[in-house]
Amino acid sequence: MAMQNDAQYPLPPSHVAARSYTDPAQYSREFAGVFQRGWLRTTPLSDLPEPGDYVIWEELDQSIAIVRREDGSLCAWHNVCQHRGARLVAASGHCDKERFVCPWHGFTYDLTGKLRFAPMKNAFQADRIESLRTPPVRVEAYAGFAWICLSDDVPDLKTYLAEIGHELDWFGLDKFDVRYRFDVMLDANWKVVVDAFNETWHVPFTHQATLSDIVQWGKAHLRICDPHSWMTIPVKGLTDRQPDDADHRAAHITHYLAFPNTIYSNFPTHLQTWTIWPAGERRTHFIAYGMVGPVPDGLTEDQWAKRNQRDWEHFEAVSREDIGIINGWGTVAGSLGQRDYLFNTAEGRLTAFHREVARRTSDQAE
Ligand code: FES
Ligand SMILES: [Fe+2]
């Protein structure tokens, strides 16, 4: 396995200022330096299976239409009418006539966001109205989801994901179904939420009843591959049943951060995955999905469905424990007692994450 020669905890301890979680200027820099310069996972592809299906994706103060075209490919564009800035499409749905009509003055766009008709067209400045279109957004389909990028300067998704993409490819996620989901608004900065899910040593405290007997949290093995990171976690009932030379993904929970805000917690046959969306310095939208692979050998469809239902309920219970801690942070975020946050070596993925955010936001300050 890729990690066997690496140290369990590859980075020294570090610290960051608590203020970096609540400072409005830092928050703005993160939008420009982090979220505009990465690939962001948006909606499951199963939400738009047919040509003409579209999803209106609204996070980060953006509204983006992701559309399935006639040839089956995806396109995406900013959901803003180019006449006077109205929201063009109000909600996700299906477009039969290949036309989107602005509710304000009737500017009419095709599936790709090109202006096809404007009432009183000749009364506009000709050079401004010709070839008008909603600004396009880069979109790629990968691992069961539509991913977008808000910049032209970032390499393609595969190149961006690099090692994380190689890791995820092993699972064949195109064959998994997105079967479960839940979302919740949290009273915390988005980085608190990323931090909360990228280390294991809170398990014996936060998850004493739900996880500490199952997950061998003290044997997590961290791997940093900037800007991303991942870890393997041995787990009862899986690791002990696999030969020593089994692939690390077959024998562990493998846990990935696709920088900045997409997390996977994978078993070989099914997984939970979530995205963490800033909604203000102290508000975060957390969206989790349960993905289920093909029925494993030796199980019936029904047994597999029951097992997945049980696992998802367990995941929700575990997440609620994390959410309690995270929302508790929100109640003291403005306290004069907030100083520096200390990361130990077992929190090396947090060190790497904050180092990357700092690198990308200090560029913005110049
Ligand atoms: S703002 Fe859309 S047609 Fe006027
Ligand atoms: Fe947790």
Short mmCIF file of C-alpha atoms and ligand atoms in Angstrom, two decimals:
data_model
loop_
_atom_site.label_atom_id
_atom_site.label_comp_id
_atom_site.label_asym_id
_atom_site.label_seq_id
_atom_site.Cartn_x
_atom_site.Cartn_y
_atom_site.Cartn_z
CA MET A 1 0.00 0.00 0.00
CA ALA A 2 1.09 3.51 -0.82
CA MET A 3 1.46 4.58 2.78
CA GLN A 4 3.36 1.75 4.36
CA ASN A 5 6.72 3.45 4.22
CA ASP A 6 5.44 6.75 5.54
CA ALA A 7 5.28 7.81 9.15
CA GLN A 8 1.92 7.34 10.83
CA TYR A 9 1.87 11.05 11.66
CA PRO A 10 3.93 12.81 8.98
CA LEU A 11 3.76 16.42 10.24
CA PRO A 12 5.02 18.16 13.39
CA PRO A 13 2.51 19.88 15.72
CA SER A 14 1.32 23.36 14.80
CA HIS A 15 -1.15 26.07 15.77
CA VAL A 16 -3.42 28.65 14.13
CA ALA A 17 -5.04 31.82 15.47
CA ALA A 18 -8.69 31.35 16.48
CA ARG A 19 -9.38 34.66 14.78
CA SER A 20 -8.73 33.11 11.36
CA TYR A 21 -12.06 31.30 11.82
CA THR A 22 -14.17 34.39 12.49
CA ASP A 23 -12.47 37.27 10.68
CA PRO A 24 -14.73 38.64 7.88
CA ALA A 25 -11.72 39.70 5.78
CA GLN A 26 -10.26 36.20 5.99
CA TYR A 27 -13.64 34.78 5.02
CA SER A 28 -13.68 36.90 1.84
CA ARG A 29 -10.13 35.88 1.01
CA GLU A 30 -11.13 32.25 1.35
CA PHE A 31 -13.88 32.62 -1.23
CA ALA A 32 -11.43 34.08 -3.74
CA GLY A 33 -8.33 32.08 -2.85
CA VAL A 34 -9.78 28.71 -1.89
CA PHE A 35 -13.27 28.21 -3.32
CA GLN A 36 -12.66 29.99 -6.61
CA ARG A 37 -9.45 28.05 -7.12
CA GLY A 38 -10.59 24.49 -6.56
CA TRP A 39 -12.96 21.92 -7.96
CA LEU A 40 -16.18 21.75 -5.98
CA ARG A 41 -18.44 18.75 -5.86
CA THR A 42 -22.06 19.74 -6.34
CA THR A 43 -25.02 17.54 -7.13
CA PRO A 44 -25.38 13.77 -7.67
CA LEU A 45 -25.61 12.92 -11.38
CA SER A 46 -28.70 10.87 -10.56
CA ASP A 47 -30.49 14.19 -9.92
CA LEU A 48 -30.28 14.96 -13.64
CA PRO A 49 -30.52 11.67 -15.55
CA GLU A 50 -32.36 12.81 -18.72
CA PRO A 51 -31.58 15.40 -21.40
CA GLY A 52 -33.26 18.65 -20.38
CA ASP A 53 -32.97 17.89 -16.63
CA TYR A 54 -31.27 20.63 -14.67
CA VAL A 55 -30.27 21.41 -11.10
CA ILE A 56 -30.08 24.92 -9.70
CA TRP A 57 -27.15 24.73 -7.30
CA GLU A 58 -27.00 27.50 -4.73
CA GLU A 59 -24.09 27.73 -2.32
CA LEU A 60 -21.30 30.27 -1.69
CA ASP A 61 -23.71 33.09 -2.63
CA GLN A 62 -23.78 31.72 -6.17
CA SER A 63 -26.62 30.36 -8.27
CA ILE A 64 -25.51 27.98 -11.00
CA ALA A 65 -27.58 25.98 -13.46
CA ILE A 66 -26.17 22.52 -14.17
CA VAL A 67 -27.90 21.11 -17.23
CA ARG A 68 -28.00 17.73 -18.98
CA ARG A 69 -27.80 18.46 -22.72
CA GLU A 70 -29.36 16.55 -25.60
CA ASP A 71 -26.13 14.62 -26.23
CA GLY A 72 -25.98 13.54 -22.57
CA SER A 73 -23.10 15.83 -21.64
CA LEU A 74 -23.32 18.44 -18.89
CA CYS A 75 -23.03 22.18 -19.13
CA ALA A 76 -23.23 24.80 -16.41
CA TRP A 77 -23.72 28.55 -16.32
CA HIS A 78 -24.35 31.33 -13.86
CA ASN A 79 -28.10 31.53 -13.33
CA VAL A 80 -28.27 35.28 -13.89
CA CYS A 81 -30.15 37.00 -16.68
CA GLN A 82 -27.80 39.17 -18.68
CA HIS A 83 -30.44 41.87 -19.18
CA ARG A 84 -30.71 43.27 -15.64
CA GLY A 85 -29.40 40.54 -13.38
CA ALA A 86 -32.55 38.67 -12.39
CA ARG A 87 -32.36 35.09 -11.26
CA LEU A 88 -33.19 33.32 -14.50
CA VAL A 89 -34.41 29.92 -13.25
CA ALA A 90 -36.07 29.61 -9.85
CA ALA A 91 -35.72 25.90 -9.08
CA SER A 92 -34.37 22.57 -10.33
CA GLY A 93 -36.52 20.74 -12.86
CA HIS A 94 -36.85 19.59 -16.44
CA CYS A 95 -36.86 21.82 -19.49
CA ASP A 96 -38.97 20.37 -22.32
CA LYS A 97 -38.68 23.10 -24.89
CA GLU A 98 -34.94 23.65 -24.51
CA ARG A 99 -35.72 27.19 -23.48
CA PHE A 100 -35.39 29.14 -20.24
CA VAL A 101 -37.45 32.35 -20.12
CA CYS A 102 -36.55 35.13 -17.70
CA PRO A 103 -39.58 35.96 -15.54
CA TRP A 104 -38.82 39.71 -15.67
CA HIS A 105 -38.84 40.78 -19.37
CA GLY A 106 -38.75 37.50 -21.24
CA PHE A 107 -35.13 37.14 -22.35
CA THR A 108 -35.02 33.55 -23.56
CA TYR A 109 -31.96 31.28 -23.30
CA ASP A 110 -31.21 27.77 -24.59
CA LEU A 111 -29.95 24.81 -22.54
CA THR A 112 -26.37 26.03 -22.83
CA GLY A 113 -27.23 29.51 -21.54
CA LYS A 114 -27.06 31.30 -24.92
CA LEU A 115 -29.55 34.11 -25.53
CA ARG A 116 -31.95 32.97 -28.27
CA PHE A 117 -34.63 35.61 -28.14
CA ALA A 118 -35.07 39.04 -26.59
CA PRO A 119 -38.28 41.10 -26.76
CA MET A 120 -37.58 44.55 -28.29
CA LYS A 121 -34.18 43.26 -29.36
CA ASN A 122 -33.64 46.10 -31.84
CA ALA A 123 -34.06 48.66 -29.07
CA PHE A 124 -30.80 47.51 -27.34
CA GLN A 125 -27.25 48.46 -28.28
CA ALA A 126 -26.63 45.98 -31.11
CA ASP A 127 -23.05 45.10 -30.13
CA ARG A 128 -24.10 44.38 -26.55
CA ILE A 129 -27.03 42.10 -27.29
CA GLU A 130 -25.44 40.05 -30.10
CA SER A 131 -24.06 36.71 -28.88
CA LEU A 132 -25.08 37.45 -25.30
CA ARG A 133 -24.97 34.47 -22.96
CA THR A 134 -24.96 33.65 -19.27
CA PRO A 135 -21.34 33.26 -18.13
CA PRO A 136 -20.37 29.59 -18.45
CA VAL A 137 -19.05 27.56 -15.54
CA ARG A 138 -16.67 24.63 -15.94
CA VAL A 139 -18.30 21.33 -15.06
CA GLU A 140 -17.15 17.71 -15.10
CA ALA A 141 -18.94 14.47 -14.24
CA TYR A 142 -16.91 12.25 -11.92
CA ALA A 143 -17.60 9.50 -9.37
CA GLY A 144 -21.36 9.97 -9.48
CA PHE A 145 -21.39 13.76 -9.06
CA ALA A 146 -21.18 16.97 -11.07
CA TRP A 147 -18.08 18.95 -10.08
CA ILE A 148 -17.69 22.63 -10.94
CA CYS A 149 -14.82 25.07 -11.02
CA LEU A 150 -15.30 28.85 -10.75
CA SER A 151 -11.99 29.71 -12.41
CA ASP A 152 -10.40 29.17 -15.82
CA ASP A 153 -6.90 28.97 -14.32
CA VAL A 154 -7.31 25.71 -12.43
CA PRO A 155 -6.27 22.48 -14.25
CA ASP A 156 -8.87 19.83 -15.14
CA LEU A 157 -10.51 17.85 -12.35
CA LYS A 158 -8.36 14.71 -12.73
CA THR A 159 -5.17 16.74 -12.52
CA TYR A 160 -6.54 18.72 -9.59
CA LEU A 161 -7.57 15.64 -7.59
CA ALA A 162 -4.29 13.85 -8.42
CA GLU A 163 -3.64 11.20 -5.74
CA ILE A 164 -7.18 11.50 -4.35
CA GLY A 165 -8.53 10.72 -7.82
CA HIS A 166 -6.28 7.65 -8.11
CA GLU A 167 -7.52 6.51 -4.73
CA LEU A 168 -11.19 7.03 -5.55
CA ASP A 169 -10.92 5.35 -8.95
CA TRP A 170 -10.33 2.01 -7.20
CA PHE A 171 -13.92 2.00 -5.87
CA GLY A 172 -15.69 2.29 -9.24
CA LEU A 173 -18.05 4.92 -7.87
CA ASP A 174 -19.88 5.28 -11.18
CA LYS A 175 -21.55 2.00 -10.24
CA PHE A 176 -22.63 3.21 -6.80
CA ASP A 177 -26.08 4.72 -6.12
CA VAL A 178 -26.58 7.83 -4.07
CA ARG A 179 -29.25 6.28 -1.87
CA TYR A 180 -29.33 8.48 1.23
CA ARG A 181 -28.87 12.13 2.03
CA PHE A 182 -29.35 14.68 4.73
CA ASP A 183 -28.40 18.29 5.16
CA VAL A 184 -28.26 20.69 8.05
CA MET A 185 -27.22 24.28 8.76
CA LEU A 186 -24.50 24.50 11.41
CA ASP A 187 -23.60 27.43 13.67
CA ALA A 188 -19.91 27.29 12.94
CA ASN A 189 -17.23 28.40 10.54
CA TRP A 190 -16.71 25.93 7.68
CA LYS A 191 -13.12 25.21 8.77
CA VAL A 192 -14.31 24.08 12.20
CA VAL A 193 -16.43 21.52 10.35
CA VAL A 194 -13.55 20.37 8.12
CA ASP A 195 -11.32 20.08 11.21
CA ALA A 196 -13.98 18.09 13.07
CA PHE A 197 -14.06 15.39 10.41
CA ASN A 198 -10.36 15.03 9.61
CA GLU A 199 -8.95 13.51 12.77
CA THR A 200 -9.86 10.38 14.69
CA TRP A 201 -8.69 10.98 18.21
CA HIS A 202 -11.95 12.64 19.31
CA VAL A 203 -13.59 9.21 18.78
CA PRO A 204 -13.18 7.88 22.35
CA PHE A 205 -14.74 11.09 23.70
CA THR A 206 -17.36 12.32 21.23
CA HIS A 207 -18.28 8.89 19.91
CA GLN A 208 -17.67 6.71 22.92
CA ALA A 209 -20.93 4.81 22.56
CA THR A 210 -21.19 4.74 18.78
CA LEU A 211 -17.70 4.25 17.32
CA SER A 212 -14.98 3.67 19.86
CA ASP A 213 -15.42 -0.12 19.92
CA ILE A 214 -15.50 -0.45 16.13
CA VAL A 215 -12.97 2.01 14.80
CA GLN A 216 -9.32 1.62 15.77
CA TRP A 217 -8.85 5.36 15.92
CA GLY A 218 -5.35 5.20 17.45
CA LYS A 219 -4.06 3.30 14.42
CA ALA A 220 -5.15 5.83 11.83
CA HIS A 221 -2.34 6.40 9.37
CA LEU A 222 -2.20 9.87 7.82
CA ARG A 223 -1.08 10.86 4.37
CA ILE A 224 -0.62 14.42 3.12
CA CYS A 225 -0.80 15.09 -0.62
CA ASP A 226 -1.24 18.87 -0.81
CA PRO A 227 -3.71 20.37 -1.13
CA HIS A 228 -5.53 17.17 -0.21
CA SER A 229 -5.00 14.56 2.49
CA TRP A 230 -6.26 11.15 3.50
CA MET A 231 -5.93 8.43 6.09
CA THR A 232 -6.57 4.75 6.59
CA ILE A 233 -8.40 3.61 9.72
CA PRO A 234 -8.47 -0.07 10.73
CA VAL A 235 -11.97 -1.21 11.59
CA LYS A 236 -13.32 -4.25 13.40
CA GLY A 237 -14.99 -6.85 11.22
CA LEU A 238 -13.12 -5.73 8.10
CA THR A 239 -9.40 -5.24 8.73
CA ASP A 240 -9.16 -8.43 10.82
CA ARG A 241 -10.75 -10.47 8.02
CA GLN A 242 -8.44 -9.35 5.24
CA PRO A 243 -5.04 -10.83 4.39
CA ASP A 244 -2.05 -8.68 5.37
CA ASP A 245 -1.25 -7.92 1.76
CA ALA A 246 -4.79 -6.75 0.92
CA ASP A 247 -5.13 -3.40 -0.76
CA HIS A 248 -5.47 -0.65 1.87
CA ARG A 249 -8.89 0.27 0.44
CA ALA A 250 -10.14 -3.30 0.82
CA ALA A 251 -9.02 -3.59 4.44
CA HIS A 252 -9.72 -0.20 6.04
CA ILE A 253 -12.00 2.75 6.20
CA THR A 254 -10.25 5.09 3.81
CA HIS A 255 -11.00 8.70 4.55
CA TYR A 256 -10.26 11.44 2.02
CA LEU A 257 -10.36 15.23 1.93
CA ALA A 258 -10.65 16.52 -1.62
CA PHE A 259 -9.57 20.07 -0.87
CA PRO A 260 -11.24 22.26 0.12
CA ASN A 261 -14.58 20.88 1.28
CA THR A 262 -15.41 17.35 0.07
CA ILE A 263 -14.91 14.42 2.43
CA TYR A 264 -15.26 10.70 1.79
CA SER A 265 -15.43 7.98 4.40
CA ASN A 266 -15.20 4.78 2.38
CA PHE A 267 -15.72 1.13 2.98
CA PRO A 268 -14.90 -1.01 -0.05
CA THR A 269 -18.59 -1.59 -0.76
CA HIS A 270 -20.35 1.57 0.40
CA LEU A 271 -19.50 4.99 1.74
CA GLN A 272 -20.62 8.21 3.29
CA THR A 273 -19.51 11.47 1.78
CA TRP A 274 -20.24 15.08 2.58
CA THR A 275 -19.61 18.63 1.45
CA ILE A 276 -19.11 21.60 3.73
CA TRP A 277 -20.32 24.96 2.40
CA PRO A 278 -19.50 28.29 4.03
CA ALA A 279 -22.68 30.34 4.48
CA GLY A 280 -21.16 33.22 6.48
CA GLU A 281 -18.24 33.38 8.91
CA ARG A 282 -20.24 31.44 11.45
CA ARG A 283 -22.69 29.48 9.34
CA THR A 284 -22.07 26.30 7.38
CA HIS A 285 -24.30 24.15 5.21
CA PHE A 286 -23.44 20.49 5.69
CA ILE A 287 -24.74 18.03 3.07
CA ALA A 288 -24.13 14.29 3.48
CA TYR A 289 -24.81 11.43 1.08
CA GLY A 290 -24.80 7.68 1.49
CA MET A 291 -23.53 5.82 -1.60
CA VAL A 292 -24.10 2.12 -2.04
CA GLY A 293 -22.21 -0.20 -4.36
CA PRO A 294 -23.42 -3.35 -6.13
CA VAL A 295 -24.67 -6.19 -3.89
CA PRO A 296 -21.58 -8.00 -2.55
CA ASP A 297 -21.19 -11.76 -3.12
CA GLY A 298 -23.06 -13.86 -0.59
CA LEU A 299 -25.77 -11.29 0.17
CA THR A 300 -29.28 -10.96 -1.22
CA GLU A 301 -30.58 -7.62 -2.45
CA ASP A 302 -32.77 -7.43 0.62
CA GLN A 303 -29.98 -8.19 3.09
CA TRP A 304 -27.78 -5.60 1.43
CA ALA A 305 -30.55 -2.98 1.60
CA LYS A 306 -31.11 -3.67 5.31
CA ARG A 307 -27.43 -3.48 6.06
CA ASN A 308 -27.14 -0.18 4.22
CA GLN A 309 -30.12 1.26 6.05
CA ARG A 310 -28.57 0.29 9.38
CA ASP A 311 -25.18 1.79 8.40
CA TRP A 312 -26.78 5.04 7.30
CA GLU A 313 -28.73 5.36 10.54
CA HIS A 314 -25.50 4.76 12.40
CA PHE A 315 -23.74 7.43 10.36
CA GLU A 316 -26.53 9.92 11.11
CA ALA A 317 -26.27 9.18 14.84
CA VAL A 318 -22.47 9.64 14.75
CA SER A 319 -22.83 12.87 12.75
CA ARG A 320 -25.30 14.25 15.29
CA GLU A 321 -22.65 13.77 17.96
CA ASP A 322 -20.17 15.78 15.88
CA ILE A 323 -22.83 18.39 15.14
CA GLY A 324 -23.43 18.90 18.86
CA ILE A 325 -19.74 19.74 19.36
CA ILE A 326 -19.64 21.92 16.24
CA ASN A 327 -22.70 23.97 17.24
CA GLY A 328 -21.22 24.28 20.72
CA TRP A 329 -18.23 26.00 19.11
CA GLY A 330 -20.71 28.51 17.64
CA THR A 331 -21.88 29.51 21.12
CA VAL A 332 -18.34 30.50 22.16
CA ALA A 333 -16.94 31.67 18.81
CA GLY A 334 -16.98 35.32 19.95
CA SER A 335 -15.57 34.63 23.41
CA LEU A 336 -12.55 36.58 24.66
CA GLY A 337 -11.20 33.17 25.58
CA GLN A 338 -10.61 32.25 21.96
CA ARG A 339 -6.82 32.29 21.42
CA ASP A 340 -4.83 29.82 19.32
CA TYR A 341 -5.91 26.33 18.28
CA LEU A 342 -3.29 23.67 18.86
CA PHE A 343 -2.88 20.73 16.49
CA ASN A 344 -0.93 17.71 17.66
CA THR A 345 0.78 15.21 15.37
CA ALA A 346 -2.38 13.06 15.19
CA GLU A 347 -4.05 16.21 13.81
CA GLY A 348 -1.56 16.48 10.97
CA ARG A 349 -4.29 16.63 8.36
CA LEU A 350 -5.58 19.80 10.06
CA THR A 351 -2.08 21.27 10.01
CA ALA A 352 -1.85 20.51 6.27
CA PHE A 353 -5.33 21.91 5.59
CA HIS A 354 -4.68 25.22 7.40
CA ARG A 355 -1.25 25.54 5.84
CA GLU A 356 -2.90 25.24 2.42
CA VAL A 357 -5.69 27.72 3.24
CA ALA A 358 -3.09 30.18 4.57
CA ARG A 359 -0.96 29.78 1.45
CA ARG A 360 -3.92 30.42 -0.83
CA THR A 361 -5.32 33.34 1.16
CA SER A 362 -2.04 35.14 1.72
CA ASP A 363 -1.74 35.32 -2.09
CA GLN A 364 -5.08 37.13 -2.00
CA ALA A 365 -3.90 39.70 0.53
CA GLU A 366 -1.11 40.97 -1.73
S1 FES B 1 -33.80 40.83 -16.22
FE1 FES B 1 -34.18 39.09 -17.42
S2 FES B 1 -35.31 39.84 -19.10
FE2 FES B 1 -34.96 41.56 -17.89
FE FE B 2 -16.63 12.63 14.72
#
